[in-house]
Short mmCIF file of C-alpha atoms in Angstrom, two decimals:
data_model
loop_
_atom_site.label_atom_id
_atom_site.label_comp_id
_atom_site.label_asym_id
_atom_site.label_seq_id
_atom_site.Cartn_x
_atom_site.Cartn_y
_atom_site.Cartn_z
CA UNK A 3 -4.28 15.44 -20.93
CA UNK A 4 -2.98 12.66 -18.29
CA UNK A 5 -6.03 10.65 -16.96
CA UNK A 6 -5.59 10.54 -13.26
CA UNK A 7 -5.87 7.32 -10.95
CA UNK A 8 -6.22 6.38 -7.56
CA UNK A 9 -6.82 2.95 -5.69
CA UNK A 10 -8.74 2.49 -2.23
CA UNK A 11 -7.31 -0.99 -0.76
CA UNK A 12 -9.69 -1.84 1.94
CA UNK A 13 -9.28 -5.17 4.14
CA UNK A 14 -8.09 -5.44 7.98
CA UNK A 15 -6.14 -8.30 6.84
CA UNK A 16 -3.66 -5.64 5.15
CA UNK A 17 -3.41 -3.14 8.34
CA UNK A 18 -2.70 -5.68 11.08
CA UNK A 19 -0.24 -7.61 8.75
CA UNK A 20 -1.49 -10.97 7.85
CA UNK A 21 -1.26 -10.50 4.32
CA UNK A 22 1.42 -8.87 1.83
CA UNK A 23 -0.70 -6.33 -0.56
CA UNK A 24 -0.31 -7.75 -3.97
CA UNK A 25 -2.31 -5.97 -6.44
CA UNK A 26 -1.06 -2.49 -6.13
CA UNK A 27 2.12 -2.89 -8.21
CA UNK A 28 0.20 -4.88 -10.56
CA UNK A 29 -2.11 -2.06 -10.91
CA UNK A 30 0.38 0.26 -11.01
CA UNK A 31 2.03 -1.26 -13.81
CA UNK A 32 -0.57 -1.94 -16.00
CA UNK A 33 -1.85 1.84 -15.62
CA UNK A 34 1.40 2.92 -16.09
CA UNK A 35 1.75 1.15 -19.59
CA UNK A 36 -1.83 2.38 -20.45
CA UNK A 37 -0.60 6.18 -19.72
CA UNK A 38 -2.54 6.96 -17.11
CA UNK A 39 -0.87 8.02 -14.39
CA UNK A 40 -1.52 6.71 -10.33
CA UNK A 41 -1.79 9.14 -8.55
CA UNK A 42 -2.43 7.83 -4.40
CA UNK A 43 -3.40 4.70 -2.88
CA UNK A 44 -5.14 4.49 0.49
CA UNK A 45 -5.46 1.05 2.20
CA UNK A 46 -7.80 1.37 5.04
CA UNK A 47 -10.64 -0.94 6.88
CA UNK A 48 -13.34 -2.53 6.61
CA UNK A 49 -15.74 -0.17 7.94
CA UNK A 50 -18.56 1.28 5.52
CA UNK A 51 -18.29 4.74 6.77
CA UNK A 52 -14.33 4.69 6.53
CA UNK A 53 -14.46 3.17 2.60
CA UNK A 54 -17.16 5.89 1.86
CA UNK A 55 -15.82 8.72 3.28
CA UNK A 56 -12.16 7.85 1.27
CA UNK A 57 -13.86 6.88 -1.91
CA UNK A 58 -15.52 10.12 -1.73
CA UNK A 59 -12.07 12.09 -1.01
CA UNK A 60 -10.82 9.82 -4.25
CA UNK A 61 -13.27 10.16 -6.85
CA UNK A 62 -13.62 13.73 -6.12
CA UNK A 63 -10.03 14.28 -7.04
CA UNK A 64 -9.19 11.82 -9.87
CA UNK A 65 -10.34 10.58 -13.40
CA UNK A 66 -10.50 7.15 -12.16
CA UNK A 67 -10.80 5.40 -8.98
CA UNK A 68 -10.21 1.56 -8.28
CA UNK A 69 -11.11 -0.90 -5.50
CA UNK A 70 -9.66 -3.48 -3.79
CA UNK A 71 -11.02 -6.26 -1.57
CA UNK A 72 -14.04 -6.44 0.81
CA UNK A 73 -16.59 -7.38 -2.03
CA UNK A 74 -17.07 -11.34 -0.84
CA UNK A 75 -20.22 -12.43 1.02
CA UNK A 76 -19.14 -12.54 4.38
CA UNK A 77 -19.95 -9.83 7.40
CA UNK A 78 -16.66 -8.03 6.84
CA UNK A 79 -17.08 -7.56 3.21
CA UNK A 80 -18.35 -3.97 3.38
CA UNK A 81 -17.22 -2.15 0.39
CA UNK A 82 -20.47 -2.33 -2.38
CA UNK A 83 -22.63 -1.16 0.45
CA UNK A 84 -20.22 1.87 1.32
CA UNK A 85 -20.05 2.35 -2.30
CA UNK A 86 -23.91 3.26 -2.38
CA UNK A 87 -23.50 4.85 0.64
CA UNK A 88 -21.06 7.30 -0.95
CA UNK A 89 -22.89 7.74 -3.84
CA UNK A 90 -26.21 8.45 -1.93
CA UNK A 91 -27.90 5.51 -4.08
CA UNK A 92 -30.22 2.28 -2.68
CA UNK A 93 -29.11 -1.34 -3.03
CA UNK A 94 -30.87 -3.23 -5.58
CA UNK A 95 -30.82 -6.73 -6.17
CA UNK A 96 -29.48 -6.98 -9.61
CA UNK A 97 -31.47 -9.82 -11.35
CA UNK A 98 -28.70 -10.87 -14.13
CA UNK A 99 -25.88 -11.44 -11.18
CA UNK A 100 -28.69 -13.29 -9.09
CA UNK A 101 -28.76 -15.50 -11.71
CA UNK A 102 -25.70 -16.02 -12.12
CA UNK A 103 -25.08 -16.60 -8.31
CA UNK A 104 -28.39 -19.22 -8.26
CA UNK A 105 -26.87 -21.20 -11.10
CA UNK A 106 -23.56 -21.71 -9.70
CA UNK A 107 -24.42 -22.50 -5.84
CA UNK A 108 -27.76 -24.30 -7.41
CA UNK A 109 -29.30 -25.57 -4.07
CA UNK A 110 -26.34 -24.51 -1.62
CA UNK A 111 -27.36 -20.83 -2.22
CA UNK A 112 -28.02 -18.53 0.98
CA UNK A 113 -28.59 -15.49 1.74
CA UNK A 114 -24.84 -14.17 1.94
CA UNK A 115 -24.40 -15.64 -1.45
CA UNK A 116 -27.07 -13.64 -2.43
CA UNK A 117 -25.74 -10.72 -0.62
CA UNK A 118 -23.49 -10.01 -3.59
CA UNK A 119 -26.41 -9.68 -6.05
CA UNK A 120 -27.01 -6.47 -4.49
CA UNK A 121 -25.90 -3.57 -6.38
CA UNK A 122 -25.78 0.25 -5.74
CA UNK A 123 -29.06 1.55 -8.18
CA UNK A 124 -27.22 2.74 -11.98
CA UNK A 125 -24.13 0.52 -11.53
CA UNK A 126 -22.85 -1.28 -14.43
CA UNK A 127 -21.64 -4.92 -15.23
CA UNK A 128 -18.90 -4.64 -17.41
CA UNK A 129 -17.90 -8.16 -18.89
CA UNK A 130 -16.78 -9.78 -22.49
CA UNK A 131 -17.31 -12.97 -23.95
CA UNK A 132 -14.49 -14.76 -21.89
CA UNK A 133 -14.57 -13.31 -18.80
CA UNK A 134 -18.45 -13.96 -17.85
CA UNK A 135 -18.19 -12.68 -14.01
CA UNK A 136 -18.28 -9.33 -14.36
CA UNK A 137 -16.85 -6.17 -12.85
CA UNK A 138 -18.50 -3.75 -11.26
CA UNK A 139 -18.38 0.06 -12.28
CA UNK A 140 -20.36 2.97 -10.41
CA UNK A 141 -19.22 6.03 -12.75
CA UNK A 142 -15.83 6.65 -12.24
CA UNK A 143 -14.87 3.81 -9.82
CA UNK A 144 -14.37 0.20 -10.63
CA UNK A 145 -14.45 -2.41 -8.41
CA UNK A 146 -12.23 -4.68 -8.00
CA UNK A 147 -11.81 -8.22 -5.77
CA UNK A 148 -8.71 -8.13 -3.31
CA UNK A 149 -7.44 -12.07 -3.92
CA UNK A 150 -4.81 -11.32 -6.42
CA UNK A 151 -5.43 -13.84 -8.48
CA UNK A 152 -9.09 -12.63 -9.37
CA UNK A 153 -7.82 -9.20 -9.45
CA UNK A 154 -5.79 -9.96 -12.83
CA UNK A 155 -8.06 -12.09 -14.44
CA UNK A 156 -10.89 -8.80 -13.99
CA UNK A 157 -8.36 -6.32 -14.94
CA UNK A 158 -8.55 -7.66 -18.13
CA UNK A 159 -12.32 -6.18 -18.87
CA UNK A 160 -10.98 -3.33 -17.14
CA UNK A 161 -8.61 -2.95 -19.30
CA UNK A 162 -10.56 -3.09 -22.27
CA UNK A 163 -12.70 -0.68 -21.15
CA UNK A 164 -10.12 2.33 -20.02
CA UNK A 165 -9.02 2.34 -23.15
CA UNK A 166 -5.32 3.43 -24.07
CA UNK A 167 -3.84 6.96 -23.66
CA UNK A 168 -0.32 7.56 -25.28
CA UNK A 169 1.64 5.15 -22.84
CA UNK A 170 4.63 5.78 -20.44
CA UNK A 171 8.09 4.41 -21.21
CA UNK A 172 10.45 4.03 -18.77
CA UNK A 173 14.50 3.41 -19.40
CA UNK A 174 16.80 2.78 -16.22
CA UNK A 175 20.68 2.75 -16.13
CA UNK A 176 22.52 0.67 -13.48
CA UNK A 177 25.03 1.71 -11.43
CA UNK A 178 27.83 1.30 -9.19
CA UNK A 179 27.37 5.34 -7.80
CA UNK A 180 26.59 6.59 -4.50
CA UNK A 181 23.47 8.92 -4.83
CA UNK A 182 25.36 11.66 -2.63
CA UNK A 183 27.77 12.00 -5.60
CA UNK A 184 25.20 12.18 -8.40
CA UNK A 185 22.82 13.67 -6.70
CA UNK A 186 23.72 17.04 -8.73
CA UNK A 187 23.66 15.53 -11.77
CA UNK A 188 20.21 14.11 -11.47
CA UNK A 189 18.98 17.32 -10.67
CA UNK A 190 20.43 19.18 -13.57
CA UNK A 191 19.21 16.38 -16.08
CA UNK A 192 15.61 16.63 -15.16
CA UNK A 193 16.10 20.34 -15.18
CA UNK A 194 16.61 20.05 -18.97
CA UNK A 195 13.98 17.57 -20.09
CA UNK A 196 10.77 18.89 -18.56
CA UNK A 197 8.80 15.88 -18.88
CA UNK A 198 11.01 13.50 -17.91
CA UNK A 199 10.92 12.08 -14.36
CA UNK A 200 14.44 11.05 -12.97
CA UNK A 201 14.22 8.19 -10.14
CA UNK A 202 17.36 7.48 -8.36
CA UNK A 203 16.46 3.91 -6.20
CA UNK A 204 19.63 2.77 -3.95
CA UNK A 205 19.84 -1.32 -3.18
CA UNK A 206 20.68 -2.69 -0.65
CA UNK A 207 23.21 -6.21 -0.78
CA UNK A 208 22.76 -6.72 -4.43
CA UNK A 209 26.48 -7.33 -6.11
CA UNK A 210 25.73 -6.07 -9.34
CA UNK A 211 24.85 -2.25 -8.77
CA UNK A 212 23.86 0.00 -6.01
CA UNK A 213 21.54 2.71 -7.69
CA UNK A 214 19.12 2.32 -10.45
CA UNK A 215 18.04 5.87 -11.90
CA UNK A 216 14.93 5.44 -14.14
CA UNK A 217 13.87 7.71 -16.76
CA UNK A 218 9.76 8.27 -17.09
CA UNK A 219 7.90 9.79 -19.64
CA UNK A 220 5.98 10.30 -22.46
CA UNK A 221 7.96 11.12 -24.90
CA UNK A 222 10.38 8.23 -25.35
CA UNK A 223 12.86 10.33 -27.72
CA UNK A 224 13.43 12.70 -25.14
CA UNK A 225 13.28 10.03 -22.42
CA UNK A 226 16.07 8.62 -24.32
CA UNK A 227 18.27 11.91 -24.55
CA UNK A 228 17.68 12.21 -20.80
CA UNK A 229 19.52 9.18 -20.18
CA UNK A 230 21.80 9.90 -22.69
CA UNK A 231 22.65 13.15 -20.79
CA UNK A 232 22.99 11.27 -17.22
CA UNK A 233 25.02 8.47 -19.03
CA UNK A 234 27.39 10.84 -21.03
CA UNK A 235 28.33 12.38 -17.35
CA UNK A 236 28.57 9.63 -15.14
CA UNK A 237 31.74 8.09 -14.18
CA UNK A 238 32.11 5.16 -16.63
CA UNK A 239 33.92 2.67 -14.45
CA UNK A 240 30.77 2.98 -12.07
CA UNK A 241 27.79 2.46 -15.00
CA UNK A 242 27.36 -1.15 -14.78
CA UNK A 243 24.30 -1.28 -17.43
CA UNK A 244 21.79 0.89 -19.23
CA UNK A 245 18.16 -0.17 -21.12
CA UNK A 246 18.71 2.55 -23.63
CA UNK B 23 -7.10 3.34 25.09
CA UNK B 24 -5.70 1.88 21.68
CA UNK B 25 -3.05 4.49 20.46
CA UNK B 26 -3.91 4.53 16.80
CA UNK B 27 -1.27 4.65 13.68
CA UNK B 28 -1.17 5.61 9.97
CA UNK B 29 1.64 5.17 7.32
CA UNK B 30 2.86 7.46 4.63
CA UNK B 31 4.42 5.79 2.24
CA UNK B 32 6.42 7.73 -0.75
CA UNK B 33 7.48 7.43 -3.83
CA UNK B 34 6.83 7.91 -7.71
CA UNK B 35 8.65 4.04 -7.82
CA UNK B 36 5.48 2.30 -6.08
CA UNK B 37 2.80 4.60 -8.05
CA UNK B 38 4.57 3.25 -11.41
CA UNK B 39 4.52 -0.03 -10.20
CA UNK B 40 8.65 -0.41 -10.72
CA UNK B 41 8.66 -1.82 -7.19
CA UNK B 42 6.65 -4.13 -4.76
CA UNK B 43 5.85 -2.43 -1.65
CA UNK B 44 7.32 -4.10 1.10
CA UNK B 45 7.28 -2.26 4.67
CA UNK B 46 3.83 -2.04 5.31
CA UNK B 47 3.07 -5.64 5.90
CA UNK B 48 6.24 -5.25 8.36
CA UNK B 49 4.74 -2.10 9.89
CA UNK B 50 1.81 -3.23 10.29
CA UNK B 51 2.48 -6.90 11.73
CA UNK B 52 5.18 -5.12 13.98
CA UNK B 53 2.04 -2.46 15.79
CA UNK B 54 -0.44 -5.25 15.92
CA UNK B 55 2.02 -7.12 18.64
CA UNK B 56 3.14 -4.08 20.36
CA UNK B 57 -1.36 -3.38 20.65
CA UNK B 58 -0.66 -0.04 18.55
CA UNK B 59 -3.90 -0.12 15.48
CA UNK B 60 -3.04 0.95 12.23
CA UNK B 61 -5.82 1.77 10.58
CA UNK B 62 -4.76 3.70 7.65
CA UNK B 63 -2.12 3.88 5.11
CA UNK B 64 -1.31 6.53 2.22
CA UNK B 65 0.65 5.76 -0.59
CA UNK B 66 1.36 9.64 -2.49
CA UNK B 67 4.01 10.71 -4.85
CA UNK B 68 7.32 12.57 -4.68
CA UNK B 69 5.55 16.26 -4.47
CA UNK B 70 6.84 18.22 -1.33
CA UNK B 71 3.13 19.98 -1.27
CA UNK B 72 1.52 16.68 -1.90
CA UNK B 73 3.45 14.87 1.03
CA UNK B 74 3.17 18.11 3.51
CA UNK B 75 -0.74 18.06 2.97
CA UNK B 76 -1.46 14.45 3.53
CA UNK B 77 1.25 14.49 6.40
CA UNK B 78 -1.04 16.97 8.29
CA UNK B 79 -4.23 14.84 7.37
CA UNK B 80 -2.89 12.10 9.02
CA UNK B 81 -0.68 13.24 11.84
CA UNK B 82 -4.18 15.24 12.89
CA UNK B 83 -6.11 11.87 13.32
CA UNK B 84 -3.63 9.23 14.59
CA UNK B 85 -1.44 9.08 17.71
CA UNK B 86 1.52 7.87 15.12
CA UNK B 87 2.31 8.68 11.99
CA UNK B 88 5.29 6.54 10.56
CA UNK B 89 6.09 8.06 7.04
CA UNK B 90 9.01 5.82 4.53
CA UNK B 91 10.76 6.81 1.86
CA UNK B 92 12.33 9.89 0.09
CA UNK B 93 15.12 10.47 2.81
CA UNK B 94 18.20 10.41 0.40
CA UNK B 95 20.05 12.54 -1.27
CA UNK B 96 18.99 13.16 -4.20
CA UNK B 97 16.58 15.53 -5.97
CA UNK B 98 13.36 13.15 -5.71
CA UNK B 99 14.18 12.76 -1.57
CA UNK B 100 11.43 15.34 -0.65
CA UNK B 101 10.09 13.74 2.31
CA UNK B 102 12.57 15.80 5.11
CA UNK B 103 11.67 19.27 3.48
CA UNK B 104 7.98 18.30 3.57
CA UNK B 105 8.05 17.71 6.88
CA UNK B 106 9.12 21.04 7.50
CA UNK B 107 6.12 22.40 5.33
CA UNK B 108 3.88 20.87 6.83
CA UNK B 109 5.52 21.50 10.64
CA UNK B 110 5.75 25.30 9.19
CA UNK B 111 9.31 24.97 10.97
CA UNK B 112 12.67 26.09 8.90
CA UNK B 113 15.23 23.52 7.71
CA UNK B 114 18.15 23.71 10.12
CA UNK B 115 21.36 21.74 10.10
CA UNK B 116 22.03 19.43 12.61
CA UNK B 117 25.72 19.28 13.84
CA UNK B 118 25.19 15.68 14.64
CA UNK B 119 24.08 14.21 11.72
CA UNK B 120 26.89 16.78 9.66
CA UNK B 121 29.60 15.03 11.61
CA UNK B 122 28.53 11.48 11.18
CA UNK B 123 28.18 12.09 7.43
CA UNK B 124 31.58 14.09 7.22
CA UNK B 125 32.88 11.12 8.78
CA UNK B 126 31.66 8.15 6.78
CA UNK B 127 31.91 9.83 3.65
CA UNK B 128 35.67 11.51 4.13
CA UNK B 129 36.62 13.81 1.17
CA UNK B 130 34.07 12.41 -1.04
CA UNK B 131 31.27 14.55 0.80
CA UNK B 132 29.38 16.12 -1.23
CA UNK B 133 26.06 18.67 -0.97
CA UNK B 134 24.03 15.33 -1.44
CA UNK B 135 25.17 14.36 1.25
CA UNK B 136 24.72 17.01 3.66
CA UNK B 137 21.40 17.73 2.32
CA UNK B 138 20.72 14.51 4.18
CA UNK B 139 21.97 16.51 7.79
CA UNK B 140 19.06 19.30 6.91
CA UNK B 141 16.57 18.39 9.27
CA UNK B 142 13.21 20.30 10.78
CA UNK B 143 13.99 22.51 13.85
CA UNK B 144 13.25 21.05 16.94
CA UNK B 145 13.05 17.32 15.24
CA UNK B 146 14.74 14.48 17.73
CA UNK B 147 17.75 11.87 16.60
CA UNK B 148 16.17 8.74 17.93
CA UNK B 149 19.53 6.49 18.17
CA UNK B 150 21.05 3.78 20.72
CA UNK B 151 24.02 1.57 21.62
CA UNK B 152 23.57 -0.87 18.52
CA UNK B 153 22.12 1.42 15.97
CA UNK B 154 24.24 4.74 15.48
CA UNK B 155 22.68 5.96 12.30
CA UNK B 156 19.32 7.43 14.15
CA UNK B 157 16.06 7.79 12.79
CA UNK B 158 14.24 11.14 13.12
CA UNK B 159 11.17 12.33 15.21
CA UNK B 160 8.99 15.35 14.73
CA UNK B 161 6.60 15.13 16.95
CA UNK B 162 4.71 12.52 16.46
CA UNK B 163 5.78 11.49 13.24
CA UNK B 164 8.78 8.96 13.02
CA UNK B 165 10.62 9.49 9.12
CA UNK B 166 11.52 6.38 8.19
CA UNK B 167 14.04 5.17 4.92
CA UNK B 168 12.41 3.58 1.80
CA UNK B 169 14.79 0.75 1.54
CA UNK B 170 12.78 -2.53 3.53
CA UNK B 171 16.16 -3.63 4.73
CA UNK B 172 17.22 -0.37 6.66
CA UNK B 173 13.33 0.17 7.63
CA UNK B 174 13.81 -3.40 9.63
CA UNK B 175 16.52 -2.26 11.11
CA UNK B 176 15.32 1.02 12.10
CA UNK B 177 12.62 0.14 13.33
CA UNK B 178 14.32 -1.53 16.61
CA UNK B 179 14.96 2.11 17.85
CA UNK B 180 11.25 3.21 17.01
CA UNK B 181 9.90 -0.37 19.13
CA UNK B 182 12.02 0.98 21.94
CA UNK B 183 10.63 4.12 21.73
CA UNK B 184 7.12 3.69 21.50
CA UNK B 185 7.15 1.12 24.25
CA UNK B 186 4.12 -1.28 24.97
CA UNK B 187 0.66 -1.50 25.02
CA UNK B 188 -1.33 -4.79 25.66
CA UNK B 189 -0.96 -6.68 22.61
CA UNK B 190 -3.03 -7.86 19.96
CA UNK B 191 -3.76 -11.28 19.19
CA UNK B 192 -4.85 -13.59 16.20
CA UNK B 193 -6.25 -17.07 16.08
CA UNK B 194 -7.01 -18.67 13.09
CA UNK B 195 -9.66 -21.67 11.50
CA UNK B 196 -8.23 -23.14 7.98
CA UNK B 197 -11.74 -24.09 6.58
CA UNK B 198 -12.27 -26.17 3.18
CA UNK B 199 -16.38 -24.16 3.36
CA UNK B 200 -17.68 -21.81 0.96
CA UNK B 201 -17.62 -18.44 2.24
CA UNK B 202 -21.48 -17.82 1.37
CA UNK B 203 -22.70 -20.77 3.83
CA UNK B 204 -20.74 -19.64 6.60
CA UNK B 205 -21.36 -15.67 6.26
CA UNK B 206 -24.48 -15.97 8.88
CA UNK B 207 -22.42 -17.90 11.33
CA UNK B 208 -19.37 -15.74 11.31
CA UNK B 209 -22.07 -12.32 12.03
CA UNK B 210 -23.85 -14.24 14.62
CA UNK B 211 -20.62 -15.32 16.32
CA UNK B 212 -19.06 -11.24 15.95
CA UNK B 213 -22.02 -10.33 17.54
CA UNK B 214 -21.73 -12.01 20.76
CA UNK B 215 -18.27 -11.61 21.41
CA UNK B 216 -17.60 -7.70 21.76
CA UNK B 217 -14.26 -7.13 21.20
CA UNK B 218 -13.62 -9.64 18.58
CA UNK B 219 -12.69 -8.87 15.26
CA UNK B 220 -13.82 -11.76 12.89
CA UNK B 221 -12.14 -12.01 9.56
CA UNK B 222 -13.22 -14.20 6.54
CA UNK B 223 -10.25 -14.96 3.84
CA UNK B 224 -10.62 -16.89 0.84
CA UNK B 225 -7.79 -18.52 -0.76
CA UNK B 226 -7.24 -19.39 -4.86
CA UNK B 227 -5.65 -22.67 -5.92
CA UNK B 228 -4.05 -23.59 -1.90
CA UNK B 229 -4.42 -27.46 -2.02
CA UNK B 230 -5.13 -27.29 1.63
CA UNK B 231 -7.85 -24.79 2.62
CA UNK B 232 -10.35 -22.32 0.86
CA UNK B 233 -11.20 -20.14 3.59
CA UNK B 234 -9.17 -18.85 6.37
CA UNK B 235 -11.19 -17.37 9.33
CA UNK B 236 -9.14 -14.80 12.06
CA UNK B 237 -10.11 -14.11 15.54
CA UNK B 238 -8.20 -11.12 16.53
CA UNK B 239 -8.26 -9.25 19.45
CA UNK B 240 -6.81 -8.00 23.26
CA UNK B 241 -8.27 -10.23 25.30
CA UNK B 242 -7.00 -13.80 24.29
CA UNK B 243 -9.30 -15.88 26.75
CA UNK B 244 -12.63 -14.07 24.61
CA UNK B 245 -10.44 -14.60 21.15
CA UNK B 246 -10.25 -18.15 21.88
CA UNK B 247 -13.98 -18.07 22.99
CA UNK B 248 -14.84 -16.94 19.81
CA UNK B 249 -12.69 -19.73 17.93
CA UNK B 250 -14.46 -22.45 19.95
CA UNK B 251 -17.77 -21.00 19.23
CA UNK B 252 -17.24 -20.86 15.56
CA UNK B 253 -15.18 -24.13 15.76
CA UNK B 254 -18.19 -26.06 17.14
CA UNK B 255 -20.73 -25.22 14.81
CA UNK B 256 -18.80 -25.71 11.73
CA UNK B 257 -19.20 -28.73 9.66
CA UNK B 258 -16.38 -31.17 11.33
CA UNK B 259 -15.18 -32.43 8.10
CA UNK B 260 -14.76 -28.68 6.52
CA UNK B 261 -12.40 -27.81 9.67
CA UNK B 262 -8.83 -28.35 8.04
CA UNK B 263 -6.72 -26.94 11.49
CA UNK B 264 -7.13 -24.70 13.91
CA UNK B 265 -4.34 -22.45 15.43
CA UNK B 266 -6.16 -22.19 19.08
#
């Protein structure tokens, strides 16, 4: 069985266009290689109701959720109280991360600082012996800081905590093509290897191909053979490369 | 009245984290200065029922809906026929589209190709003088290409289309302060100016400034009230610039 994923980006930074989202295709990729498969993403505000009215939609309908941003100490850093509110559970001050917050700002502690000691009731600190700040986890959802930099240093306790399913592999072969004439081809292929995905990507202004067509799967034999069928068939002058 | 907008943005290639998503920052910058707020953006894979179903979600609850991606040829290119679904209109062929692809393509056409002149009855060819290749309209949904160089260019004949409203704008504080011992002045100073959306923005490792603070807004004269009012009761040697 494929364990399902989806994230919830939330910040108004993202949907007026101040920032470029950065931890999506990092996520993406590292789910990807741990075979479990992303399934949606919704970026929206920073409005309690809105995060716990999506999160609800989200961890209704997938294995595992993950969030992004709005977890900091300011006003517009809504995202642990929508999570209780979408679980229907109380903030509690959580004495270990109050702690932990008092010993780092020492006398320079207020109460917004403080603010992220509070924890929806049952929630879980997940953290190892090198990564001491730890991640939140309310059942299936993890939550997860939006400066990118933060966001891969957590993922790492994430990580160990998912655990592995049997991974995806993905092979791609370069080429010179237009997708209107292979367009056939592609179809056929994934016809015959259930299991296989065929991507065809076009670029735009590179000089060393014009389509990629990747090759996803589980089973990397037959995600070979797929490619193997596609390369066997395509024109050769026009295949400029292939990771077999 | 703010005209609201979402994006629906497809593709198995973003899910798997092969590729940085790179429109929506564009998107969304672009409808913040035309005064158009997006407030919500879907990122779903190449499924025609899965892109039909959150199509309706969202065209149901914005004024816009801008969708990009999966408008090629090939197999994976489901967006066009999921508009229909979820329009419950037929796939018709447009002469207009048939001729233009006849024509740049020449003897090499193929059924990829024309696949790409299937379009939902009753959708619109948004074109002009400077931009031949149109993009299509159903309603209120514009169907936008994947690829971030032809979305850019695209999206000249959309701006023209969707005209004006008053614009938004954004003023910005580069602050070397903590984001915990400002959090109570950044609430106090949201709550007295109405109409002022105050954002908080902390920054890893940037040799110049830890927190970035946004003033956003219609109504510049209150926006730059709420600068100054934050400005002067922040601690003068935290303030690194201000973009008043």
């Amino acid at each position: 069985m494929t364990r399902t994923a989806a994230a919830l980006v939330i910040g108004n930074e993202l949907l007026t266009g101040k920032i470029q989202e950065a931890n999506v295709a990092f996520l993406a990729k590292e789910l990807f290689a741990l075979g479990i498969s992303l399934r949606r993403v919704v970026m929206c505000s920073d409005e309690a109701d809105v995060i716990a009215e999506d999160l609800n939609l989200l961890r209704a309908r997938h294995d595992l959720v993950f969030t992004s941003g709005g977890v900091g100490p300011t006003h517009d850093d809504l995202t642990i109280p929508a999570i209780a509110q979408a679980f229907c559970r109380p903030l509690v001050r959580d004495p270990v991360l109050e702690r932990m917050i008092r010993e780092h700002f020492g006398a320079r502690t207020t109460d917004g600082h403080l603010r992220m000691a509070e924890l929806p009731e049952g929630a879980e600190l997940v953290a190892n012996d090198r990564i001491t700040w730890p991640v939140l986890r309310v059942d299936n959802v993890f939550v997860m800081p939006g400066v990118p930099e933060i966001f891969r240093l957590k993922f790492e306790l994430v990580r160990d905590r998912l655990g592995r399913d049997v991974p995806f592999v993905s092979r791609a072969i370069y080429t010179r093509c237009d997708e209107g004439e292979i367009a056939a081809l592609l179809e056929r292929v994934e016809r015959a290897f259930p299991g296989v995905a065929i991507g065809s990507y076009p670029r735009i202004g590179d000089p060393e191909y014009t389509v990629k067509l990747t090759f996803d799967g589980r089973d990397d034999a037959l995600v070979k053979q797929a490619l193997e069928a596609c390369l066997s068939e395509l024109p050769t002058e026009k295949i400029v490369r292939a990771d077999r």
